[in-house]
Coordinates of C-alpha atoms and ligand atoms in Angstrom, one line a residue:
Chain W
X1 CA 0.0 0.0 0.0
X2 CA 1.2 3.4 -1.1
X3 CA 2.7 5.4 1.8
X4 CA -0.2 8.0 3.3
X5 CA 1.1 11.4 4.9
X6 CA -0.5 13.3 7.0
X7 CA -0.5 17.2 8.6
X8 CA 0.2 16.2 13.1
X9 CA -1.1 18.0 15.2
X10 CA 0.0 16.2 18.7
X11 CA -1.8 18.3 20.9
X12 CA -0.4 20.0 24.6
X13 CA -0.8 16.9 26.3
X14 CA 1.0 14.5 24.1
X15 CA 4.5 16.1 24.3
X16 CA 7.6 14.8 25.5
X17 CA 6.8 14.1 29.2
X18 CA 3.4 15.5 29.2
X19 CA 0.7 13.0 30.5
X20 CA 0.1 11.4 27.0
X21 CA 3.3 11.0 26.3
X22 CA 2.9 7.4 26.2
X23 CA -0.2 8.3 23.4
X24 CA 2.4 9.7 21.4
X25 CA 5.0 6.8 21.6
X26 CA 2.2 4.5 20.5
X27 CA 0.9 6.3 17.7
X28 CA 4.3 6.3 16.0
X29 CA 5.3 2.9 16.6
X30 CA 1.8 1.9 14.9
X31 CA 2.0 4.8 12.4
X32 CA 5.4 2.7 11.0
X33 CA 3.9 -0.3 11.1
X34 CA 0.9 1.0 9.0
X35 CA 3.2 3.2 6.9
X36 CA 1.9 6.2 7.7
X37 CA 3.6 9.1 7.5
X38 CA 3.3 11.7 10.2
X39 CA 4.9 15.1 9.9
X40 CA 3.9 17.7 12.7
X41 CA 2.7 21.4 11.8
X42 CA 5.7 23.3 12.2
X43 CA 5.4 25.5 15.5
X44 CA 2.0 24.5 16.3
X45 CA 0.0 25.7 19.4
X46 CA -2.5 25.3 21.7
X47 CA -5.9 24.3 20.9
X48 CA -7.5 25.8 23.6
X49 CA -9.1 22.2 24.8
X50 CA -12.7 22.9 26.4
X51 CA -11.8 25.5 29.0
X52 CA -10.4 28.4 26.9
X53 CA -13.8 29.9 26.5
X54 CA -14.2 31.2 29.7
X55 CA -10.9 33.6 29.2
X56 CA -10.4 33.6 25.8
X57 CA -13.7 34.3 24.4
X58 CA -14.5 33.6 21.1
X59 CA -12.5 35.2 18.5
X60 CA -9.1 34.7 20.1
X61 CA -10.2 30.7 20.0
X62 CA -10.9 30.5 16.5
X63 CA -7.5 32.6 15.7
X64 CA -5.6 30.2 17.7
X65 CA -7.0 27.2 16.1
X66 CA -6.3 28.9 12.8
X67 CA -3.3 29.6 13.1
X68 CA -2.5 26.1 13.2
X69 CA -4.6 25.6 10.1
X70 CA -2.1 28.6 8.4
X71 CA 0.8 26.7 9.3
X72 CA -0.1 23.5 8.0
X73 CA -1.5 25.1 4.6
X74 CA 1.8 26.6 4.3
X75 CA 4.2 24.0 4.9
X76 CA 2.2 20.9 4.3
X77 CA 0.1 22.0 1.5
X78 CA -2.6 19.5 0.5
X79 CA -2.3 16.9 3.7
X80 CA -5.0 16.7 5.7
X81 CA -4.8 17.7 9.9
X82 CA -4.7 15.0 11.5
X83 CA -5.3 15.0 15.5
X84 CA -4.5 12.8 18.1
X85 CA -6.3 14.2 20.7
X86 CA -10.1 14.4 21.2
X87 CA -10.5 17.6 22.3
X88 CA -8.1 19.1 19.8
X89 CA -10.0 17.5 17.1
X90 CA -13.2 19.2 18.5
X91 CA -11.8 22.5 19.1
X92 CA -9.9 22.5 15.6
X93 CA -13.1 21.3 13.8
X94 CA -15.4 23.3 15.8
X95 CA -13.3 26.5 14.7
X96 CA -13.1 25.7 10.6
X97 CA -16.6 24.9 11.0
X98 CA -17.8 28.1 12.5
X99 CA -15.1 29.7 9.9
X100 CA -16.3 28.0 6.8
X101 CA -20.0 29.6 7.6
X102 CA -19.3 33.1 8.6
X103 CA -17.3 35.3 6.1
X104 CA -17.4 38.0 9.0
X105 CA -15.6 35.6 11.2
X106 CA -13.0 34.7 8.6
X107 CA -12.5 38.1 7.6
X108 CA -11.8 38.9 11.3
X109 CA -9.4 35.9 12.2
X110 CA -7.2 36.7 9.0
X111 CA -7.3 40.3 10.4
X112 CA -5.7 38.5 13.5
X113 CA -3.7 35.9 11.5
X114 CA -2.1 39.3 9.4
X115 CA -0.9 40.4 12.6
X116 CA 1.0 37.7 13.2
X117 CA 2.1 37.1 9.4
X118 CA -0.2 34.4 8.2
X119 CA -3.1 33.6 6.1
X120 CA -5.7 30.9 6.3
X121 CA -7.4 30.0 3.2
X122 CA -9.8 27.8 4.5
X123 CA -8.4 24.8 2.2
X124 CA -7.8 22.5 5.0
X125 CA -9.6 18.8 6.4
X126 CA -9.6 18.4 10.0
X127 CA -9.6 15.0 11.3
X128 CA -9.2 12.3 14.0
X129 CA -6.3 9.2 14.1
X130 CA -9.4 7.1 14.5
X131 CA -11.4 8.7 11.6
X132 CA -7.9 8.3 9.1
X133 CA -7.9 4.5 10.7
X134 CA -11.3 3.6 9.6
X135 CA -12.0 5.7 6.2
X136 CA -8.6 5.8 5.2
X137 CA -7.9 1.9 6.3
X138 CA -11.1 0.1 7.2
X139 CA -10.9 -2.7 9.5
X140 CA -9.9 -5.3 7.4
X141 CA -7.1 -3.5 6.4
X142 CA -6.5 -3.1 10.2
X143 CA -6.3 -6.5 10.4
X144 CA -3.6 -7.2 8.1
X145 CA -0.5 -6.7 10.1
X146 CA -1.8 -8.3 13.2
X147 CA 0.8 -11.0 14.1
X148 CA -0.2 -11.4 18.1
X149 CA -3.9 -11.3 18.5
X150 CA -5.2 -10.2 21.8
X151 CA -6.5 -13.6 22.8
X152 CA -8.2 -14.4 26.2
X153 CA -8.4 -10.3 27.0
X154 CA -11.6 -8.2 27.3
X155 CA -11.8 -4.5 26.4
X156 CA -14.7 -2.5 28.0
X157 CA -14.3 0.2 25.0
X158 CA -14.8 3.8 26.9
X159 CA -15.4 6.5 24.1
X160 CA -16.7 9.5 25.9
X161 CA -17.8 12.3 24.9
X162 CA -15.9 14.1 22.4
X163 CA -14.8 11.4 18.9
X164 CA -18.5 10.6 19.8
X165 CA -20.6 13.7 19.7
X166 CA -21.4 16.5 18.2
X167 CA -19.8 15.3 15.2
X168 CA -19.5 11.5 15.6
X169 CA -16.8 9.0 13.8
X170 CA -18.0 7.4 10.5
X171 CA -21.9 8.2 11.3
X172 CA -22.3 6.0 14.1
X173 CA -25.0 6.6 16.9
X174 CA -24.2 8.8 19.6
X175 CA -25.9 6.7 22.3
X176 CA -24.3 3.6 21.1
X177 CA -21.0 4.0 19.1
X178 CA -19.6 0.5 17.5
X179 CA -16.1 1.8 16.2
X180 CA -13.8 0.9 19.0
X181 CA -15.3 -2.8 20.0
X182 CA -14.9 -3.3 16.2
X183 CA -11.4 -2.0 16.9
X184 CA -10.9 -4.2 19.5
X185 CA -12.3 -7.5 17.7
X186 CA -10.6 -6.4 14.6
X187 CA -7.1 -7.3 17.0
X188 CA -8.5 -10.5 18.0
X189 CA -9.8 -9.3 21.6
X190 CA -13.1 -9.4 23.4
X191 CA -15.3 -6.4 23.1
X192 CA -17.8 -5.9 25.9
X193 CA -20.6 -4.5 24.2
X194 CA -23.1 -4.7 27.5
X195 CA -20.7 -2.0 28.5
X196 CA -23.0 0.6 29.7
X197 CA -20.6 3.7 30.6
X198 CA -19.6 3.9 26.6
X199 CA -20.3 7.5 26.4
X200 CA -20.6 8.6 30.0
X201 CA -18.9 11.9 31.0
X202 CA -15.9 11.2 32.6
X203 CA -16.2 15.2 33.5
X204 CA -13.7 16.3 31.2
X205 CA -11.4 19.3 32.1
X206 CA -13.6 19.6 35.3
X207 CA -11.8 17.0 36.7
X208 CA -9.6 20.2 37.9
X209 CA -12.1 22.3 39.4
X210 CA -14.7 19.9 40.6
X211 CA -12.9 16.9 41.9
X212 CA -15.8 15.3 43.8
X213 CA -18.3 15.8 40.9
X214 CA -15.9 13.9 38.1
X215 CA -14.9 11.3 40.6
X216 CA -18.9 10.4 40.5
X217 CA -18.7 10.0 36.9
X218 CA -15.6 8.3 36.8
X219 CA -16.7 5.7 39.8
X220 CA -19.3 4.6 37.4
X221 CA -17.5 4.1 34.5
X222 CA -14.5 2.0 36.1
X223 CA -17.3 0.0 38.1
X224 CA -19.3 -0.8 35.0
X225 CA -16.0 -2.3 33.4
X226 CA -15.6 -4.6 36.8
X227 CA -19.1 -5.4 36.4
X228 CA -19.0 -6.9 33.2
X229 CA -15.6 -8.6 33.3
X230 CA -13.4 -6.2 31.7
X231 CA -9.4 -6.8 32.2
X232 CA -8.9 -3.4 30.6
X233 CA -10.2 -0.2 29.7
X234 CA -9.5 1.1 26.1
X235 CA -10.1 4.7 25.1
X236 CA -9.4 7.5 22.3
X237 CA -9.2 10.0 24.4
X238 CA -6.2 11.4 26.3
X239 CA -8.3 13.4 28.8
X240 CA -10.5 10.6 29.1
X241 CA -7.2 7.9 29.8
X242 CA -5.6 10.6 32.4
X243 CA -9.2 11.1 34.1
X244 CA -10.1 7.5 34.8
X245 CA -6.4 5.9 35.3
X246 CA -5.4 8.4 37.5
X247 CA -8.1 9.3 39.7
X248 CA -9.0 5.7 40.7
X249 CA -6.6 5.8 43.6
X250 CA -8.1 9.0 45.1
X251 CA -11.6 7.2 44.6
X252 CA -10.1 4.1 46.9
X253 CA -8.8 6.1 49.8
X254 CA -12.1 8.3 49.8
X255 CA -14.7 5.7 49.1
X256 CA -12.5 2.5 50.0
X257 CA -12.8 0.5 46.6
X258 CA -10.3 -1.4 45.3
X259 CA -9.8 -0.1 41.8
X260 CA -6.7 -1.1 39.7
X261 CA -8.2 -1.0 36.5
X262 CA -5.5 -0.4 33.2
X263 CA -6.6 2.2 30.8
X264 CA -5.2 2.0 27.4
X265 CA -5.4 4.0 24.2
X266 CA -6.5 2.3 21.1
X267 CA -3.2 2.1 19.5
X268 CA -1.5 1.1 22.3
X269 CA -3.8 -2.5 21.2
X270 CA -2.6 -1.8 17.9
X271 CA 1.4 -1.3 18.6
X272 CA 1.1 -4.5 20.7
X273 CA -1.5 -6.6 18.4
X274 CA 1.0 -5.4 15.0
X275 CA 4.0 -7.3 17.3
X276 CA 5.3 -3.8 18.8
X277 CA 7.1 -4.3 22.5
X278 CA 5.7 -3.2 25.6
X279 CA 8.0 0.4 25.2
X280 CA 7.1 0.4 21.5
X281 CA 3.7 0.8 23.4
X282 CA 4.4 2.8 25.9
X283 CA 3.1 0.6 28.4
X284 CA 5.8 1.3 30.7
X285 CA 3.8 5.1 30.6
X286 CA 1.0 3.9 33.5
X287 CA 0.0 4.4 37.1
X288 CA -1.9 1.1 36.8
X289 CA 0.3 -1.1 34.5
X290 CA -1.8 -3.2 32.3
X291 CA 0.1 -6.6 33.1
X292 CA -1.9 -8.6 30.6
X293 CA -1.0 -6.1 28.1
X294 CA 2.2 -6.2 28.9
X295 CA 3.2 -10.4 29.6
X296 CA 1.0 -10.6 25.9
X297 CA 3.7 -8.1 24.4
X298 CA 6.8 -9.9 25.8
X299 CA 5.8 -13.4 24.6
X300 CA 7.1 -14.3 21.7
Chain T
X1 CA -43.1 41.3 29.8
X2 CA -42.6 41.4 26.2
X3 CA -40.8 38.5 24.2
X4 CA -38.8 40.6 22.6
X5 CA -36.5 42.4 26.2
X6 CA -33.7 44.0 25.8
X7 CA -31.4 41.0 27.6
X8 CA -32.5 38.8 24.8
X9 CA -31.4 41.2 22.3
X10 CA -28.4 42.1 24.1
X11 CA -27.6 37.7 24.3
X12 CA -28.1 37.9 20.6
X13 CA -25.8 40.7 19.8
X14 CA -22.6 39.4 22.4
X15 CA -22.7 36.0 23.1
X16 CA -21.4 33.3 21.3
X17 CA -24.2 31.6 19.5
X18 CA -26.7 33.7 21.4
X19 CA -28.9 34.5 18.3
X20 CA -30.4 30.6 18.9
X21 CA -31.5 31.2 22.2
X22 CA -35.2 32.3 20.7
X23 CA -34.9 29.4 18.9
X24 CA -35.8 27.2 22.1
X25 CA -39.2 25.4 22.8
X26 CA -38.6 24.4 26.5
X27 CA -38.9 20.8 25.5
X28 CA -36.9 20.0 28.5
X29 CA -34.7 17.7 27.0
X30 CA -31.4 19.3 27.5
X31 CA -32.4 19.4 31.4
X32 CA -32.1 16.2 31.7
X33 CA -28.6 15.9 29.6
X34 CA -25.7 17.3 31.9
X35 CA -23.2 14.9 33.7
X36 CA -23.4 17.5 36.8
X37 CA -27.4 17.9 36.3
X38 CA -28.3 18.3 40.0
X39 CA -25.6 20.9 40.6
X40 CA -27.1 23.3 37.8
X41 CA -29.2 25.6 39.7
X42 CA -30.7 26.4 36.7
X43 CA -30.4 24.0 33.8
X44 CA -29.8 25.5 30.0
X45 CA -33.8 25.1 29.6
X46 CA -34.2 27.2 32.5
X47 CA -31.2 29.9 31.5
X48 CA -33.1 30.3 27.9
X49 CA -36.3 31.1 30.0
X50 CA -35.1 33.3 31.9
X51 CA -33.2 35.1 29.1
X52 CA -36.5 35.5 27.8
X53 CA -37.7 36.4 31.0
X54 CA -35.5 39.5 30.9
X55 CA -33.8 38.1 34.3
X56 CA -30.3 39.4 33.3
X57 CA -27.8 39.5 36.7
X58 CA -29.8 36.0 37.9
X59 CA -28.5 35.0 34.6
X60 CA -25.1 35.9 34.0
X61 CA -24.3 35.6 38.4
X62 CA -25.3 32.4 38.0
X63 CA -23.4 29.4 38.8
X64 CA -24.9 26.8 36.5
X65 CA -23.2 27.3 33.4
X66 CA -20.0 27.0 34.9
X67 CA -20.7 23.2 35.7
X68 CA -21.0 22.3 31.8
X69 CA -18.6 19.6 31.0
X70 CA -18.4 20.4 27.9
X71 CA -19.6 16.6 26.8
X72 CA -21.9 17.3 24.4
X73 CA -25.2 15.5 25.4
X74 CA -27.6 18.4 24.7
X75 CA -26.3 19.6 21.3
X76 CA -26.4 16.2 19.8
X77 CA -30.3 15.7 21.7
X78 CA -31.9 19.3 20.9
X79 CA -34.9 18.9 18.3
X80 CA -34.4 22.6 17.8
X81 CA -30.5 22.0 17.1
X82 CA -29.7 24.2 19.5
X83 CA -25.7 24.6 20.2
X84 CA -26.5 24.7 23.6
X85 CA -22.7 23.7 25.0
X86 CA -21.7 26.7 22.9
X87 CA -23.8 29.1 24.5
X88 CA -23.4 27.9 28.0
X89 CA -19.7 29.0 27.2
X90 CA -20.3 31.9 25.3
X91 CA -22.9 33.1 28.7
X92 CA -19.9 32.2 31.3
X93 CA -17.2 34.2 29.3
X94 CA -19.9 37.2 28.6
X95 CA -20.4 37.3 32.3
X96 CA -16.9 36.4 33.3
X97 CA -15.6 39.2 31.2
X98 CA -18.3 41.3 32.4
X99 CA -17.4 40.5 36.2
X100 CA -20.7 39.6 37.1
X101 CA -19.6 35.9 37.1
X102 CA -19.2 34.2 40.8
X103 CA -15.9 35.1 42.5
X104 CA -13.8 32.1 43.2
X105 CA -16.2 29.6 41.1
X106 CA -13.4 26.8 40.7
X107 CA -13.7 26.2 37.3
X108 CA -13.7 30.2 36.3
X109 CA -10.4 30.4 38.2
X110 CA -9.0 27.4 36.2
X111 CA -10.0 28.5 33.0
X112 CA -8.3 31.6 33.7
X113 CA -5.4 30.3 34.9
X114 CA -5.2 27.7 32.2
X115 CA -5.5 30.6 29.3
X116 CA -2.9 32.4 31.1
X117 CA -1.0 29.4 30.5
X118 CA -1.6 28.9 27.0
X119 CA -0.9 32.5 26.0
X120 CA 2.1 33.0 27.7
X121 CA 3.9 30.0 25.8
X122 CA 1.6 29.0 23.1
X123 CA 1.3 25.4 24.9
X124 CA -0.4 24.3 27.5
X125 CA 2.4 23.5 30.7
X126 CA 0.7 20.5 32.5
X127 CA 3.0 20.6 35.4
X128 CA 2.9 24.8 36.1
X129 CA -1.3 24.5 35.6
X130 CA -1.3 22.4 38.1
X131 CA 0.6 23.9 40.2
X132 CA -1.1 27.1 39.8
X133 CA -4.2 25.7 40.4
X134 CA -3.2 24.1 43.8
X135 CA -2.0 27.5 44.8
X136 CA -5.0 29.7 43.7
X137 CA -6.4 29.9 47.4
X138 CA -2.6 31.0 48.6
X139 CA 0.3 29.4 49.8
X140 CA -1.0 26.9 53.5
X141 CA -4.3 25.8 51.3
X142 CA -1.9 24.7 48.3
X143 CA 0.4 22.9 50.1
X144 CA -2.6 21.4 51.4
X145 CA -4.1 20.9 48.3
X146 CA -0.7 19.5 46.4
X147 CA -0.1 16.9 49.9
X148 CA -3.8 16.0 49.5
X149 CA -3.2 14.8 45.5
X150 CA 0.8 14.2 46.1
X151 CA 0.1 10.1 45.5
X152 CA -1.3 10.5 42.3
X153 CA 1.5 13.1 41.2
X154 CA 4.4 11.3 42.5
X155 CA 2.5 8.2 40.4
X156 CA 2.4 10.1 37.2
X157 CA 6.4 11.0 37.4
X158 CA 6.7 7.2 37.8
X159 CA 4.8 6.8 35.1
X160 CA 6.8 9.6 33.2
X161 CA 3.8 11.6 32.3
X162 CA 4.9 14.7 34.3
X163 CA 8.5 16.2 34.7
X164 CA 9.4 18.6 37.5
X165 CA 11.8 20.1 35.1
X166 CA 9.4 21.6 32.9
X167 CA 9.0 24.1 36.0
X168 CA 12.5 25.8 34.3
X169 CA 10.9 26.0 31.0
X170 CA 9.1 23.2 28.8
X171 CA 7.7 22.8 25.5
X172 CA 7.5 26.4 23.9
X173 CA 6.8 28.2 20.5
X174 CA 9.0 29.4 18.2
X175 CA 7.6 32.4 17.3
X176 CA 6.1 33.1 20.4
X177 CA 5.9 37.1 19.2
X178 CA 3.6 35.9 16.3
X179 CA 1.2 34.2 18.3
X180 CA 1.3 37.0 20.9
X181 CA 0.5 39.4 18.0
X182 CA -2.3 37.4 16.8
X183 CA -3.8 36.2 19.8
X184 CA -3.8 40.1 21.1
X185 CA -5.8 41.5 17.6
X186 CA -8.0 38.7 18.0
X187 CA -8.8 40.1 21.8
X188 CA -8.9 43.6 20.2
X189 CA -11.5 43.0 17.7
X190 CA -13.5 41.2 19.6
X191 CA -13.6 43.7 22.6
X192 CA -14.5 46.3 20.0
X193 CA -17.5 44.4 18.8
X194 CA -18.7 43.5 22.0
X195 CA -18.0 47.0 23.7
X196 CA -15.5 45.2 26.4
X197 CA -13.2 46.9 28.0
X198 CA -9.7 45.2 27.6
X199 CA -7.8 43.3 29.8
Ligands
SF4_401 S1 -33.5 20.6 24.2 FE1 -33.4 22.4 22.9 S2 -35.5 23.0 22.5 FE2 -35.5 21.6 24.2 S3 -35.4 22.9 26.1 FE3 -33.3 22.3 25.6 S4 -32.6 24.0 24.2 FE4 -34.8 24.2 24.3
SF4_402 S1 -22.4 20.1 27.0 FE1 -22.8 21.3 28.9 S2 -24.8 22.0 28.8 FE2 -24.7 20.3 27.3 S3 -25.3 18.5 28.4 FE3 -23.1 18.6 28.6 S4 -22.8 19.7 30.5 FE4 -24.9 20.1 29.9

């Protein structure tokens, strides 16, 4: 298959040490096993995530957003933006979105863009890893390079909110999306599709400011995936992975569960499905190591 | 009270997507949509009533649309299409910027202080937000508050997912004047359009 390239946009949180770090590791391994090429925008920034409202208003948003867009026009002409990260994906949409329907607002944001040098000519594609996985690949492409299917391991696939909705990943229902259990299968695992916390909030940047409220969310969603047998969690969401792996310890000395429940990113499956190692992975990236994961990855 | 008040009209004119607002039918099904639904005083239903209503500090002092999670529920619900998430934000930075917002409302202080944090490099610093937002109450309540989480961040620089080096500097742009220039216009015209004072 002919090499596919692709405009990155890692996102804040995917950065060398940043807490999907280990997102980032994974992505690439797979990425060469798929022969994908991933070049990031030059000097990117800041998506704003789901907080910058509040401060930053609306304009200043979109600029920032499109600025990216700019850069990638300019030195990656013709490649679609491809994002990582959920929120960035949703920001960066929701911004050429809002663009492409209001000449006023484009007019304005290249009035901010000039200031700074650039010009966005609205010629760009926005889009998630797991979109350019499915369209781009499909799942029995997917399935091609698997060499060590997940055998004897079940996945309670947490999507969340925001691949899922507003704008969805290859149409699927909002209330019930199929993409990552086909994922998951497509690797040779077990999907739990009774899994009834798929698209619960796991309270999102509020994790921050409202502790007590997200941990409620996030209480459910790791106790559904106990309930129905899951060894691990699997998500494509970095905000999502850092809310429910993390806060799980706080929610046993507060509420005195016993949670130890691994959180993985989809490609992390992938890297370790396509014959990747358990740092090819970035396994070794987790307050809760996923020891299945990880003894499946080491045998040879 | 006539439908058409002068809050609704002023919504319209300065907040982000405000021009749907008359566009609601109290249905109620966004009510029951938020992840945080019994700590919205007033859910969006109830904010687009009252908008109507002409109730304009209840409105914009309220603490409700500071609890939105930003997940999405309502938009993708709403049989009017509504972009409801989109105006709960645009409502909390309208009143935020107006100061009419609640002091100390914990997730108005973060979004601050994470902007604050974008600007100033261009990337988000995981480890200096969260320090920051430990310390917002002052010094004694943030060494409470860091001892209180210290498990899970002395877990995460196990993990390798935060580095206490980043403190000294961190991930950066390169033309950081650029993207102060731009993000500064963008401020500019948007203050000028929505007769906000700066800063
Ligand atoms: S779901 Fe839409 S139409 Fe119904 S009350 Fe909420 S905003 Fe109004
Ligand atoms: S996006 Fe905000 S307003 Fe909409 S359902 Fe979620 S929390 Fe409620």
């Amino acid at each position: 298959m002919a090499k596919k390239s692709y405009a990155f946009y890692p996102g804040c949180s995917s950065q060398l040490k940043a807490s999907a770090s280990n997102y980032l590791v994974s992505v690439n391994s797979m990425c060469r096993i798929l022969d994908v090429q991933l070049t990031q925008i030059p000097d990117w920034n800041c998506c704003g995530a789901s907080i910058a409202y509040a401060e930053g208003g609306e304009l200043p948003r979109h600029a920032i957003n499109a600025r990216n867009f700019a850069l990638a026009e300019k030195h990656l002409p013709g490649q679609d933006i491809v994002a990582t990260c959920a929120a960035c994906w949703l920001g960066a949409r929701e911004s050429k979105e809002r663009l492409d329907v209001s000449s006023a607002l484009m007019r304005e944001t290249n009035e901010a863009l000039a200031a700074g040098g650039l010009h966005y000519k609205a010629e760009v594609n926005i889009r998630h890893m797991v979109e350019v996985l499915i369209e781009d690949f499909g799942y029995e492409e997917l399935k091609k390079p698997v060499v060590k299917p997940l055998e004897n391991m079940k996945f309670a696939g947490y999507v969340g909110c925001q691949t899922n909705r507003p704008f969805g990943i290859d149409g699927e229902s909002f209330e019930n999306p199929k993409y990552l259990d086909k994922m998951v299968e497509t690797l040779g695992g077990e999907p739990i599709g009774q899994y009834d916390q798929k698209v619960t909030c796991c309270g999102g940047a509020l994790a921050f400011s409202e502790p007590e409220k997200s941990q409620k969310q996030i209480r459910e969603i790791v106790e559904s995936a106990y309930d129905h047998g899951a060894d691990m969690i699997v998500t494509p969401c970095p905000l999502c992975q850092a809310n429910v792996e993390i806060y799980q310890s706080e929610i046993n000395k507060k509420q005195g569960t016993k949670f130890s429940m691994p959180v993985l990113y989809y490609s992390q499956l992938m890297t370790v499905a396509y014959g990747g190692s358990a740092k090819d992975a970035g396994l070794d990236g987790h307050v809760i190591p996923p020891r299945k994961l990880i003894d499946a990855a080491s045998k040879k | 009270m006539s439908y058409r008040n002068d809050f609704l009209k002023e919504v319209e004119e300065n907040v982000e997507e405000g021009e749907w607002v008359k566009m609601c039918m109290q249905c109620g099904v966004c009510a029951g949509s938020c992840p945080f639904g019994p700590h919205w005083e007033h859910s969006p239903q109830k904010i687009f009533m009252m908008i109507r209503a002409g109730e304009r500090i209840q409105v914009l002092s309220s603490d409700s649309m500071w609890m939105c999670t930003s997940c999405y529920n309502c938009i993708v619900r709403c049989p009017r299409k509504l972009p409801i998430t989109h105006i709960m934000h645009g409502l909390a930075n309208y009143a935020h910027r107006l100061g009419l917002a609640p002091k100390g409302q914990p997730t108005r202080v973060f979004a601050k202080t994470f902007w604050d944090n974008l600007v100033k490099t261009g990337r988000v610093n995981e480890l200096k937000l969260t320090l920051s937002h430990y310390f917002r109450d002052g010094f004694i309540q943030g060494i409470r508050n860091a001892l209180a989480m210290k498990d899970i961040g002395l877990g995460m620089m196990k993990a390798r997912r935060i580095n206490p080096m980043e403190l000294f500097g961190g991930h950066g742009l390169q033309d950081l004047e650029g993207f102060h220039a731009i993000v500064a216009k963008a401020r500019e015209i948007e203050d000028r359009k929505k007769g906000l004072k700066n800063g």
